[in-house]
Coordinates of C-alpha atoms in Angstrom, one line a residue:
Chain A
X1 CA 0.0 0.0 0.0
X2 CA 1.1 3.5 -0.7
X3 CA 2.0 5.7 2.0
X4 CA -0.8 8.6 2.6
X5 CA -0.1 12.0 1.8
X6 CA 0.3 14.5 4.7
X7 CA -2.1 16.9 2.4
X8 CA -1.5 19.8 4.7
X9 CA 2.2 19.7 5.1
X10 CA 4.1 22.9 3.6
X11 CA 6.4 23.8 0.5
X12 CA 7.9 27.5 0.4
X13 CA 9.0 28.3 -2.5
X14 CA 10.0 32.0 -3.7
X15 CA 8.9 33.2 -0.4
X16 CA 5.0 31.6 -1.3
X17 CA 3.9 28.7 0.7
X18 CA 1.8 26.0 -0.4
X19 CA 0.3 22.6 0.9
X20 CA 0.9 19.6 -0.4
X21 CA -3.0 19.8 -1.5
X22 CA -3.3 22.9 -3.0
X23 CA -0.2 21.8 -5.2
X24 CA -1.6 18.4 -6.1
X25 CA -4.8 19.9 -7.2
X26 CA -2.9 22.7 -9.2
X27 CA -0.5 19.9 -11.4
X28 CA -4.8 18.2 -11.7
X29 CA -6.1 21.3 -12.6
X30 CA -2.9 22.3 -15.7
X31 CA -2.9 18.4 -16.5
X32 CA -6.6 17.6 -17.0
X33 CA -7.1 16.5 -20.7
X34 CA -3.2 16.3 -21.4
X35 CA -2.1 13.1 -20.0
X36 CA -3.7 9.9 -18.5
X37 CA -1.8 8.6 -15.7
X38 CA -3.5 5.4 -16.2
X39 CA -2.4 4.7 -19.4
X40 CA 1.1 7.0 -19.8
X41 CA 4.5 7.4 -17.8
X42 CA 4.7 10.8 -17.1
X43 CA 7.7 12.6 -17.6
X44 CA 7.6 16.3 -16.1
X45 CA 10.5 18.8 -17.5
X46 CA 9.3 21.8 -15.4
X47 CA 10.6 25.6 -15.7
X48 CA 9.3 27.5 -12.9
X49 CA 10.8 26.6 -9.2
X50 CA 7.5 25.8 -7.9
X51 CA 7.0 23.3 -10.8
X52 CA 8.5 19.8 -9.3
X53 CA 6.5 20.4 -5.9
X54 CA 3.6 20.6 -7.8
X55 CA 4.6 17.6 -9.9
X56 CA 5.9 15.4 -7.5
X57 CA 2.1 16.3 -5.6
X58 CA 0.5 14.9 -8.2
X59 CA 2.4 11.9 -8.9
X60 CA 2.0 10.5 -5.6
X61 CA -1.5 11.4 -4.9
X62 CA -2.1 9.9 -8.5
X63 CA -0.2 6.6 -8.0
X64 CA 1.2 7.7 -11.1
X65 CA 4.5 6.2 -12.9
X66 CA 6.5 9.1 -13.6
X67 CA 9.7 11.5 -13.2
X68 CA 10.4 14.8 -12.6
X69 CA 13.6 16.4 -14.1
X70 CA 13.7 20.3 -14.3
X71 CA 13.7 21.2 -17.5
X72 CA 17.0 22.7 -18.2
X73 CA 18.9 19.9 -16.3
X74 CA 17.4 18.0 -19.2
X75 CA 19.7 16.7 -21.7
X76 CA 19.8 15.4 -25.4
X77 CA 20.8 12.4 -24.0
X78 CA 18.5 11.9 -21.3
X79 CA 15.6 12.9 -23.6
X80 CA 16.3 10.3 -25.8
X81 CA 16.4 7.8 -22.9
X82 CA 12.9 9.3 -21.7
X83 CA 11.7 8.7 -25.1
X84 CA 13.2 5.1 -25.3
X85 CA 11.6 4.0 -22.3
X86 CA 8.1 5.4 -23.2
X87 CA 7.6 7.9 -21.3
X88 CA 5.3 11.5 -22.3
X89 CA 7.3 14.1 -21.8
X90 CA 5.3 17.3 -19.7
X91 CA 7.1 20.6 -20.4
X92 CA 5.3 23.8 -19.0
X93 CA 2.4 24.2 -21.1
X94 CA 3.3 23.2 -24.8
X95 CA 1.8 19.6 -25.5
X96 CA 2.8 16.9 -24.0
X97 CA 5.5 14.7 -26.1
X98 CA 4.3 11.4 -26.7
X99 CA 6.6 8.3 -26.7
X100 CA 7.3 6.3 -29.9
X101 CA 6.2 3.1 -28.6
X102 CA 3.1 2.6 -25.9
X103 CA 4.3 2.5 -22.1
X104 CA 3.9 -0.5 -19.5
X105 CA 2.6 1.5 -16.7
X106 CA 3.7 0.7 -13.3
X107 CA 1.4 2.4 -10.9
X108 CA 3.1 4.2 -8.2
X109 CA 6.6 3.6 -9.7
X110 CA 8.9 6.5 -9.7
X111 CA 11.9 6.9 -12.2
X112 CA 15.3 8.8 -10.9
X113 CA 18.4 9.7 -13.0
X114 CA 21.4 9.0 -11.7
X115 CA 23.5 12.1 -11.3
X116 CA 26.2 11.2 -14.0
X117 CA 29.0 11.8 -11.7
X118 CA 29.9 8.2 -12.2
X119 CA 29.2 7.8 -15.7
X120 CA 26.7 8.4 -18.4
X121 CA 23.6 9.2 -16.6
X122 CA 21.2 6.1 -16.0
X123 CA 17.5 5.7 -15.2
X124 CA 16.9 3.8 -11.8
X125 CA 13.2 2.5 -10.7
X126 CA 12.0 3.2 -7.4
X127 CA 8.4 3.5 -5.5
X128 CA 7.1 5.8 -3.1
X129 CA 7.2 3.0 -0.5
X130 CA 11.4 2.6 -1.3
X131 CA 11.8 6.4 -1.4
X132 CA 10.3 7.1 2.0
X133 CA 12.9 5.7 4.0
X134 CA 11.7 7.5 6.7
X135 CA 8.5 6.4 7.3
X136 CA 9.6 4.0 9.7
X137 CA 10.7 6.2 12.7
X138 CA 7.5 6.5 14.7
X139 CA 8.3 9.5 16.6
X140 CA 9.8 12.7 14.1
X141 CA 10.2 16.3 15.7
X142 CA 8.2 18.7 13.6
X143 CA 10.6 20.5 11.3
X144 CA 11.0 23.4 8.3
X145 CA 13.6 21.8 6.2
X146 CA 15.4 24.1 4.0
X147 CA 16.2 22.4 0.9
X148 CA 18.8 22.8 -1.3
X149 CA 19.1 20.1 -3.3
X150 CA 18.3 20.1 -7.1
X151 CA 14.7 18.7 -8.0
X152 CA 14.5 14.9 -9.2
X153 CA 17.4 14.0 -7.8
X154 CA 17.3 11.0 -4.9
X155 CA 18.7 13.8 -2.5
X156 CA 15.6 15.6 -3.4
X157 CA 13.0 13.2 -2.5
X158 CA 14.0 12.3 0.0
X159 CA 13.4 15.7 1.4
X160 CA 10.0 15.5 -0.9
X161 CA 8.7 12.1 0.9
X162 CA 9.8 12.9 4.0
X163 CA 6.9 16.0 3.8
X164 CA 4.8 14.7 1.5
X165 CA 4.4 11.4 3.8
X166 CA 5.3 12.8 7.5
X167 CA 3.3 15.0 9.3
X168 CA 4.8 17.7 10.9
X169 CA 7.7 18.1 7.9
X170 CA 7.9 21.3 5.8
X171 CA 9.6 22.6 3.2
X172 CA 11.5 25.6 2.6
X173 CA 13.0 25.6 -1.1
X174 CA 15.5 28.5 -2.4
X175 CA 18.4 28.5 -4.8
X176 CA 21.6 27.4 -2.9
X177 CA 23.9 28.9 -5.6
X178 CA 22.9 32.2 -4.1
X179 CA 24.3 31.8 -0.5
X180 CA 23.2 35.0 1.1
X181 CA 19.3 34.9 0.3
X182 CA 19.7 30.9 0.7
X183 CA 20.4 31.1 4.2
X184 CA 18.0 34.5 4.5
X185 CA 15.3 32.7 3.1
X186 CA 16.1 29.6 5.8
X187 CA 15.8 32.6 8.3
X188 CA 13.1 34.3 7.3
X189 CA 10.8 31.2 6.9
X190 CA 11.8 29.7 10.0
X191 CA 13.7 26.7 8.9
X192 CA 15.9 24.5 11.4
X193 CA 16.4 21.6 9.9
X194 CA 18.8 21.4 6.5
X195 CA 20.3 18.1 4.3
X196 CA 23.4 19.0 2.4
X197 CA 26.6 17.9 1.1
X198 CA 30.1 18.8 2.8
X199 CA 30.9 20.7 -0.3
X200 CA 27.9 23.0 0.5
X201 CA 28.6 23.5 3.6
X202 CA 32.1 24.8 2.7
X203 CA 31.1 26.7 0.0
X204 CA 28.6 28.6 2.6
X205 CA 31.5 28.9 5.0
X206 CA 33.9 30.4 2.2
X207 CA 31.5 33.2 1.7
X208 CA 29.5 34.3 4.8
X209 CA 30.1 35.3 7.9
X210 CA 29.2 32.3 10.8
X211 CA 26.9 35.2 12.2
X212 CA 24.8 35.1 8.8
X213 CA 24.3 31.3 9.4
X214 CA 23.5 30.9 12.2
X215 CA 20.9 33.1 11.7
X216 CA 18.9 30.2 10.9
X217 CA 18.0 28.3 13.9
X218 CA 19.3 24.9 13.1
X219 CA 18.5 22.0 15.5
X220 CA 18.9 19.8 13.3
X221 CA 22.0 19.3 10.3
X222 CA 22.2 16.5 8.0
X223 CA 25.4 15.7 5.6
X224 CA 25.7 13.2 2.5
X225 CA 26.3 12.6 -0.8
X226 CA 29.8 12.5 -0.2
X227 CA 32.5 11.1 2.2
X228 CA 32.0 13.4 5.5
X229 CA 35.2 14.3 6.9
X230 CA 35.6 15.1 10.2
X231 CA 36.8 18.8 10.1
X232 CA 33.6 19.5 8.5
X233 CA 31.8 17.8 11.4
X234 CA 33.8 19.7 14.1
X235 CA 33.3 23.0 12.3
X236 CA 29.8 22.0 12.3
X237 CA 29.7 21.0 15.6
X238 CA 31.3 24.3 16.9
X239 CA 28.9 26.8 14.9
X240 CA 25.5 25.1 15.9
X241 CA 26.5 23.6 19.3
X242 CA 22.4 22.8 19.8
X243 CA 21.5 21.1 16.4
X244 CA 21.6 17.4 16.3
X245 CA 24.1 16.6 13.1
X246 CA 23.7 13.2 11.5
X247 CA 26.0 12.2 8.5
X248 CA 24.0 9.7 5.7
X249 CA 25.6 7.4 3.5
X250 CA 22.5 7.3 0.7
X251 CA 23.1 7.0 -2.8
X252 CA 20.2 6.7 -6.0
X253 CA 21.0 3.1 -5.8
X254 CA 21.3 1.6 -2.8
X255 CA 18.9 4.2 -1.1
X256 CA 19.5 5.9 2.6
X257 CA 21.1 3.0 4.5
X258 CA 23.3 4.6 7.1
X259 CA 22.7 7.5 9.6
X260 CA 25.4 8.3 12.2
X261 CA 24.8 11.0 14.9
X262 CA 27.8 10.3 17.3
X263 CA 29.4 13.6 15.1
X264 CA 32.3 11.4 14.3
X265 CA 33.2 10.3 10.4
X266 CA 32.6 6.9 9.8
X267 CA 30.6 4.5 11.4
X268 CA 30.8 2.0 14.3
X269 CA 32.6 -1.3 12.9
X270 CA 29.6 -3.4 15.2
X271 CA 27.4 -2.2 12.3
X272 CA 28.9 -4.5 9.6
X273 CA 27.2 -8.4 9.5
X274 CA 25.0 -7.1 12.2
X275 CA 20.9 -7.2 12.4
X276 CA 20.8 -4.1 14.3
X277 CA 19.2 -2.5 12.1
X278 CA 15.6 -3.2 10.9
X279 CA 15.8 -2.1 7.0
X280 CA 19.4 -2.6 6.1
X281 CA 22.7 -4.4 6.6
X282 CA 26.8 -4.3 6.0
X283 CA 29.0 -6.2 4.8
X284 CA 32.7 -5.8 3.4
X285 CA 33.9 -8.2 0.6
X286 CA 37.7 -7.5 -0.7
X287 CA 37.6 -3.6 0.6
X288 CA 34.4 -2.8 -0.5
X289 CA 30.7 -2.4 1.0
X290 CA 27.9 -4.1 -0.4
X291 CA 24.4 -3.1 1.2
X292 CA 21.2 -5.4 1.5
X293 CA 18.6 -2.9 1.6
X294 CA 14.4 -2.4 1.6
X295 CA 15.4 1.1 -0.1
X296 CA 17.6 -0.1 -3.4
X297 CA 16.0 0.9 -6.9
X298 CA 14.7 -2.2 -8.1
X299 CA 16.9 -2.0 -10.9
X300 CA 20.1 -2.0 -9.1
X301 CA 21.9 -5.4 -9.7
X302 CA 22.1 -7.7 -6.4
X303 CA 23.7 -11.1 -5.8
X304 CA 21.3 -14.0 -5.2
X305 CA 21.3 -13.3 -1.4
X306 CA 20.3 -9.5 -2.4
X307 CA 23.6 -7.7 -1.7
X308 CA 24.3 -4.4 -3.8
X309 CA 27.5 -4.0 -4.4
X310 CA 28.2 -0.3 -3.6
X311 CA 31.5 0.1 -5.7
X312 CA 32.6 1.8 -2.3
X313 CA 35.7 1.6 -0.9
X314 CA 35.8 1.6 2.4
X315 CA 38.6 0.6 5.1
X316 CA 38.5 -0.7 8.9
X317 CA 40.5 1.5 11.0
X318 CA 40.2 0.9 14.9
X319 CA 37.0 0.7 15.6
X320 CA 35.1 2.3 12.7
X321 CA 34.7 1.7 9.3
X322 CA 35.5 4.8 7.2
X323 CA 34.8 5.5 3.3
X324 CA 37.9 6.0 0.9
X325 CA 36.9 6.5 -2.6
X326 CA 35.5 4.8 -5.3
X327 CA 36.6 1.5 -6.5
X328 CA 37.1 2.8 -9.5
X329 CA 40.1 5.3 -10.3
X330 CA 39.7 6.6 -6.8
X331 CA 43.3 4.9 -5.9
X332 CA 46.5 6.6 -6.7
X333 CA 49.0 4.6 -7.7
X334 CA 52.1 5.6 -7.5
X335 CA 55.0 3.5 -8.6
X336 CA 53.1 0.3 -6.6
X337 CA 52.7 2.5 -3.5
X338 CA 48.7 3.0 -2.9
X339 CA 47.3 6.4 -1.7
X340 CA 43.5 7.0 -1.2
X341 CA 42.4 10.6 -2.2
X342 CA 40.0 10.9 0.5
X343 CA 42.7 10.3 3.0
X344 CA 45.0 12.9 1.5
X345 CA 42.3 15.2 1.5
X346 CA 41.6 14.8 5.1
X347 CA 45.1 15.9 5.9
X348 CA 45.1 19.0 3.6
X349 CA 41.9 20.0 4.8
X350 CA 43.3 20.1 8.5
X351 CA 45.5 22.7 7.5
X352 CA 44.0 26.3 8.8
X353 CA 44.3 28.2 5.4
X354 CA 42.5 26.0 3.8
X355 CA 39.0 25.9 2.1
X356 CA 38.3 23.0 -0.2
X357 CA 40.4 20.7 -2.1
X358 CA 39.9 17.5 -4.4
X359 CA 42.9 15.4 -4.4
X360 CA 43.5 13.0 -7.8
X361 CA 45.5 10.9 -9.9
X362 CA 48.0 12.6 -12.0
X363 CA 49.3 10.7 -14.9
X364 CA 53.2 10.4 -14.5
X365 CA 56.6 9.3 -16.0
X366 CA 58.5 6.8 -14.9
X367 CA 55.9 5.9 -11.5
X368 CA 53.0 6.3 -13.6
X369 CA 50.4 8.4 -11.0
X370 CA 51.9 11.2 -8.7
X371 CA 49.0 12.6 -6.2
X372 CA 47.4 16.1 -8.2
X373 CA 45.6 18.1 -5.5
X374 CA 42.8 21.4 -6.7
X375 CA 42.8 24.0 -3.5
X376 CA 40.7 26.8 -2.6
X377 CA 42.7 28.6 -0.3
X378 CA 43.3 32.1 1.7
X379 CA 46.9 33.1 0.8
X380 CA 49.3 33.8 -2.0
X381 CA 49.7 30.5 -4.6
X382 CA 53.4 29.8 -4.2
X383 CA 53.9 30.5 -0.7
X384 CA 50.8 27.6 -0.6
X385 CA 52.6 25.1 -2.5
X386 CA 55.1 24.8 -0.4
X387 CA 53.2 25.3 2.9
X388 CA 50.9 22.4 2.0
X389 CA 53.7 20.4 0.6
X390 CA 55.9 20.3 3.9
X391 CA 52.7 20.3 6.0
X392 CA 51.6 17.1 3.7
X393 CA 55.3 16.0 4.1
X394 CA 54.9 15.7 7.8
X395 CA 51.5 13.7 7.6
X396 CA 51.5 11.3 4.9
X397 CA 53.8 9.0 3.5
X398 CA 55.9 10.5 0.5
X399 CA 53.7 8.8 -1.8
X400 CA 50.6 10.3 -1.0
X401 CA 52.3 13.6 -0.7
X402 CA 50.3 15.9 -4.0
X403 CA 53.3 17.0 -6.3
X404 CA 51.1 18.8 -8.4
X405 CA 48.7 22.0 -7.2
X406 CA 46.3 23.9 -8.6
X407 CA 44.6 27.0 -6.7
X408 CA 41.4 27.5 -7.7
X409 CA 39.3 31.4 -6.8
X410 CA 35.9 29.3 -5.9
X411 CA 34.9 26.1 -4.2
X412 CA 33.5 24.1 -7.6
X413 CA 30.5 23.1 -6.7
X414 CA 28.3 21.0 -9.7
X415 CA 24.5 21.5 -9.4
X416 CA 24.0 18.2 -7.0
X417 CA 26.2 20.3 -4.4
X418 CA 29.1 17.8 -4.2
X419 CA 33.0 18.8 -5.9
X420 CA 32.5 19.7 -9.2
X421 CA 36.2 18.2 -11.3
X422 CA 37.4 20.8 -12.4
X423 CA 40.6 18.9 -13.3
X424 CA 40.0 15.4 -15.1
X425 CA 41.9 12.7 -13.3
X426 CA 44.2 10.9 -15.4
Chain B
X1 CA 65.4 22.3 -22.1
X2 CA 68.2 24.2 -21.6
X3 CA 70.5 22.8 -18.3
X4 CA 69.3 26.2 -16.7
X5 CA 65.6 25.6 -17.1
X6 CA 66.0 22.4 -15.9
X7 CA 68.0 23.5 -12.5
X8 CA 65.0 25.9 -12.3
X9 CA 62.4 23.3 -11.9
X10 CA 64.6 20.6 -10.2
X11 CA 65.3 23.8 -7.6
X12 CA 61.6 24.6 -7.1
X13 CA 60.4 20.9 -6.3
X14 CA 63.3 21.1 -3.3
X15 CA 62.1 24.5 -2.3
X16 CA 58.8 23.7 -1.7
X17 CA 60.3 21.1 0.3
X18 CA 61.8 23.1 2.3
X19 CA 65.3 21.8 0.6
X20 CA 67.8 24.2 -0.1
X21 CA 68.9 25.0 -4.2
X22 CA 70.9 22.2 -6.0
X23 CA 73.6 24.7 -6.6
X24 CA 76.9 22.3 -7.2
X25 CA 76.6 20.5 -10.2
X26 CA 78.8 17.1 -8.5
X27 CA 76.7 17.3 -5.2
X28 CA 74.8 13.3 -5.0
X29 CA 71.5 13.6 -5.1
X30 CA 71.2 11.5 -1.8
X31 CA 73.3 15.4 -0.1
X32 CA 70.8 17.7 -1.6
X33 CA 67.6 15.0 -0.8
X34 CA 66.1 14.6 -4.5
X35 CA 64.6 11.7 -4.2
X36 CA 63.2 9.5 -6.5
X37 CA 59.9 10.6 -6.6
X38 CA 61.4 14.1 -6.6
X39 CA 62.7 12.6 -10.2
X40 CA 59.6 11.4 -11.2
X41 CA 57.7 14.8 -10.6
X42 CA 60.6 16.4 -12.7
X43 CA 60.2 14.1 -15.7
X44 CA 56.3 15.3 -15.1
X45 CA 57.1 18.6 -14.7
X46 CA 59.3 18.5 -17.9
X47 CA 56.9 16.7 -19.7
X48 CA 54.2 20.3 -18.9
X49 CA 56.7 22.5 -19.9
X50 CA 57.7 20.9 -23.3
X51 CA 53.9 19.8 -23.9
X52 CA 55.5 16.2 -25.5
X53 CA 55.1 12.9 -24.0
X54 CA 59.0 11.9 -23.1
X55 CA 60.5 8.8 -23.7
X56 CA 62.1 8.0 -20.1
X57 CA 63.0 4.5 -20.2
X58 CA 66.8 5.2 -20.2
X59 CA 66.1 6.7 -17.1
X60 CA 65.7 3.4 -15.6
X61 CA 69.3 2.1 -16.9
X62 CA 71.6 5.0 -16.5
X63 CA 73.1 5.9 -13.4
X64 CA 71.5 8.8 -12.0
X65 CA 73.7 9.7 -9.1
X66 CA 74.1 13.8 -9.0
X67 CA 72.8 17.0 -9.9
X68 CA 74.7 16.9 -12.9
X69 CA 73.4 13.6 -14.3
X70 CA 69.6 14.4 -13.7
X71 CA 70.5 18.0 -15.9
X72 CA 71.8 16.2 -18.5
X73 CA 69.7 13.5 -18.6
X74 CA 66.6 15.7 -19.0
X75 CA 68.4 18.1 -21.8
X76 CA 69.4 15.1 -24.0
X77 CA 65.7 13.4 -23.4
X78 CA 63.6 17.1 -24.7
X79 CA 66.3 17.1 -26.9
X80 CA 65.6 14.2 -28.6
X81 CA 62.1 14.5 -28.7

């Protein structure tokens, strides 16, 4: 059975709030006598801000089997995969595209892109039931959840179900790119909850004042989408000494598995091969995690006993499990000798005049990978290079050490808030 | 490369070290602490500045013992490519 909708929860969007009903009944209202969610998958390209609320209203109050992807995310080459897999494509109010072959519906069945950082950008199945991974906890403080995430992407809904199927859950949407009224809006419309990436919350940090955000009365901070570090924790920690801060290890596939609110990085090492918790497990298999989950796409390849292979690296230091890269290319190589970018990064984030940094794989002579590192830093360039070097030096074996540097003006930040490469490895 | 340009770049991977300049042309490289993957970064370092993919294989056959050896080593290899 499909979760019920909490009709008279709120989305603020543009400084105009809505409910849930009003923008269910709106998407009815534009979409009576254009499409059929009986008989089509609906593919929604909207163009105004308010436009995937509105959408994502409908489809779940419909049952329907669709997707929402703002319109100018959408690419050549995900249009011709919404095409191929029969879906009518919904943009503002020209009529709708029709697909070149009839659909099989799915009611209820929600399609998600993938966000390409990976690879080519792939369409994974889900539900409402697999996206509201939340739906669980019995007990939920009320809370105005500023989002920031980009709409139709799995970071997205799950701020979406969590208010379209929890009472007590609101919404406060505004553009994240534009820090200052991002954080004013948060303000002025009460938030005090947020979701975010690490990379967000340094790009924030980078260009406001602490005073400006804590303005917003968080109580409660949630990080993902990319390995959480612990400096970003502590500086966290330090600003909003009240909120409860949680980091999530969620990803399109595999769905929110892990939540850890001990505001350390990592997770407790008890938690792999364990039943502890109700809707997922752990396990480790030749350095990597594979997750058994009641949140995975269903499209996500699993072994006969159900485990997703993550293509997560992860390592067991002491007593926690910690997350190094990406099976693939996220190892340096360097002459045999093995360095992990996410623990170089670590170390040159601890250094004080430092912002941001992505730390890579360098093609090289003779060793054939040297360590590349991109900064964002306070400082002049060269004195830099050779600051970080020694003060990499005196951390990391020689290997690891970055022999290339590049200092970059702005923290790149790509539209799903995590690094943007602005450097190809390789 | 010229043996200057080369001293130039071999001198500003052991400043950011902390290292001092490989002034004497016979001092090992073992004295002045170039290490091997101080070699490496070079032969990258070269490679940027010429914009050609070197061939470095005789790097791995020849003696490579002091300052002087790395600066020729590095003007005969742009040289010949």
């Amino acid at each position: 059975m499909p979760p019920d909708l909490c009709r008279a929860n709120t989305v603020t969007v543009d400084g105009e709030t809505h409910t849930w009903a009003d923008l269910a009944e709106r998407a009815a209202s534009c979409l009576a006598g254009r499409v059929d969610p009986a008989a089509e998958r609906i593919a929604f390209l909207p163009d105004s801000p308010a436009g995937p609320f509105a959408a994502a209203a409908f489809l779940a109050s419909r049952q329907a089997d669709g997707l929402i992807l703002p319109g100018d995310r959408a690419s050549e080459t995900m249009r011709s995969l919404l095409a191929a897999d029969g879906f009518t494509v919904v943009a503002g109010h020209a009529d709708p595209v029709l697909p070149p072959t009839p659909p099989q519906v799915r009611p209820g069945r929600v399609a998600i892109f993938t966000s390409g950082t990976t690879g080519v950008p792939k369409l994974l199945q889900h539900t409402w039931g697999s996206l509201n991974t939340m739906g669980h906890i019995a007990e939920m403080a009320p809370r105005r959840w500023l989002l920031p995430y980009a709409a139709g992407t799995y970071a997205w809904y799950q701020l979406a179900t969590l208010s379209l199927f929890k009472d007590g859950q609101h919404l406060v949407a505004a553009d994240p790119r534009d820090t200052e009224a991002f954080f004013a809006a948060g303000a002025a419309h009460r938030a005090d909850a947020m979701s975010s990436t690490p990379t967000f919350w340094r790009f924030a940090l980078a260009r406001l004042d602490p005073a400006r955000l804590q303005q917003v009365g968080f109580r409660q901070i949630s990080l993902g989408g990319e390995i959480v570090d612990q400096g970003i924790l502590d500086r966290l920690r330090a600003l909003f000494p009240e909120a409860r801060l949680n980091h999530i290890y969620a990803s399109t596939e595999v769905g929110a598995c892990l939540s850890v609110g001990d505001g350390q990085a990592g997770f407790p090492v008890e938690w792999v091969e364990s039943d502890r918790h109700r809707n997922f497990q752990f396990r480790i298999v030749d350095g990597t995690l594979r997750v058994r989950s009641q949140f995975a796409s269903a499209s996500v390849r699993r072994d006969e006993e159900g485990w997703v292979d993550t293509g997560d690296r992860v390592e067991v230091r002491g007593d926690r499990v910690y997350f190094v890269g990406r099976v693939e290319g996220s190892m340096i190589n360097v002459g045999g000798s093995k360095a992990y970018p996410a623990d170089v990064e670590r170390v040159i984030l601890g250094h004080p005049a430092v912002q941001w940094c992505r730390v890579h794989a360098r093609r090289a002579p003779l060793v054939g990978y040297l360590a590349a590192a991109e900064v964002v830093a306070d400082g002049d360039a060269a004195a830099l290079e050779g600051d970080l070097t020694q003060w990499c030096g005196a951390r990391l074996p020689d290997f690891a050490v970055p022999r290339i540097w590049t200092f970059l003006e702005e923290i790149p930040m790509a539209a799903t808030l995590k690094s943007a490469r602005m450097v190809p490895d390789g | 490369m010229t043996r200057d340009e080369v001293r130039a770049q071999m001198n500003a991977i052991l400043a950011k070290q902390g290292k001092g300049a490989a002034g004497d042309d016979g001092a090992s490289l073992q004295e002045i602490g170039f290490r091997s993957l101080d070699f490496a970064e070079l032969a990258l370092r070269v490679e940027m500045a010429t914009g050609k993919i070197l061939d470095f294989e005789a790097a791995v056959l020849r003696r490579i013992e002091t300052v002087d050896d790395v600066l020729a080593f590095f003007v005969e290899a742009t040289r010949a490519a």
